[in-house]
Steps between C-alpha positions, in 0.01 A plus 500: 500500500766752601715402199214585266444828683867588469485442123203736472664765718814486285300519175245766594647671805349511846240764414400322180440164667161444662379237742261389226786449256696297754195285578442441129867410448497234771150374423339603829213725592579833663329385821727195523804718434396737778471201732874451456611865482324803648619741230696544181787638707509177700525299178778728378692468827475121484606496135820700553593352838854365497582629151669825601852582620440319828570191288870578540538339839215254446740355245697354791217262590621215282872551565727312737564751783839341571611588148513867602793420731654218302506678163361857502564546128300191407228609742465835321489328161221274626313792658509714185391200292206438736394864478523497121296180481220668695516828308517320165190292576181585306345671802823675587514653153133598514563673833777726374300587186206598720721717721640687200169523313297637789774702668440317826856528628419782741151381591633162613800653677735286294780739585451431868471127438823501299683693772381254763607208281846653463532538875397137545741383231765712669490253788678250278778744421528611861557136596767460234673818613498381861647163399770658285365387163451861390747777593373733772453853373408394148148637550188482712340156481180643349706691243674179398157342456400794279817456295413137431124510459447848351602399146303176535187700581567731207526199269161386624332822395674515161500138386293275729154640429191341349584600141866394510601238246693189610830620357482832685420319823785253451746781427378693805554203728849445361578868552384476861719197565805671344434794729481261795841354408653848477353587839639183658848565360495860618363449850615171650850431628681244286195437281482172312548479127184626328270235361442439131804697391639371172874512444530692176881485479575386146873572516579131550689558829 
């Protein structure tokens, strides 16, 4: 039900989507729909729940927490991949298209949600600073989180929306992972060799 509502919101905007249209889309009467949700706003809130920037740290849910200490670089790769998987899902792409189409960034306080997500993500970097994995004085933990996730969020808006073609989405994900590798090499002490780097030395030596 909420997936169908999200599709309508993304296609027609919040103002252009009626309860009647949602009921018709899901094959229910308006009275039955109201039995589940008291208002269109309630349907909207349910449809976009979990699709915003708060997904950053929700991406940790399926990760091995011990990996953060054992191999911080691999942990960040896995975290960014998890976030991209969620944002590149059909509903994730519909969400960002809806935000841009309807100009809902300020109404939904996405700026505040992003800032809170960066502070939460900063906890990871604070831990790595305290354990000597990241040099002290390199930056505030939340600023390090911004440095990693800011470009990933920008890629979402530009290339992971509902109208993006598969090639653009693939290229965006690759760009995000290259950025993650650069971040790892720049921030961590004695970082490991970057993954998926092809030796292009054709000199024969």
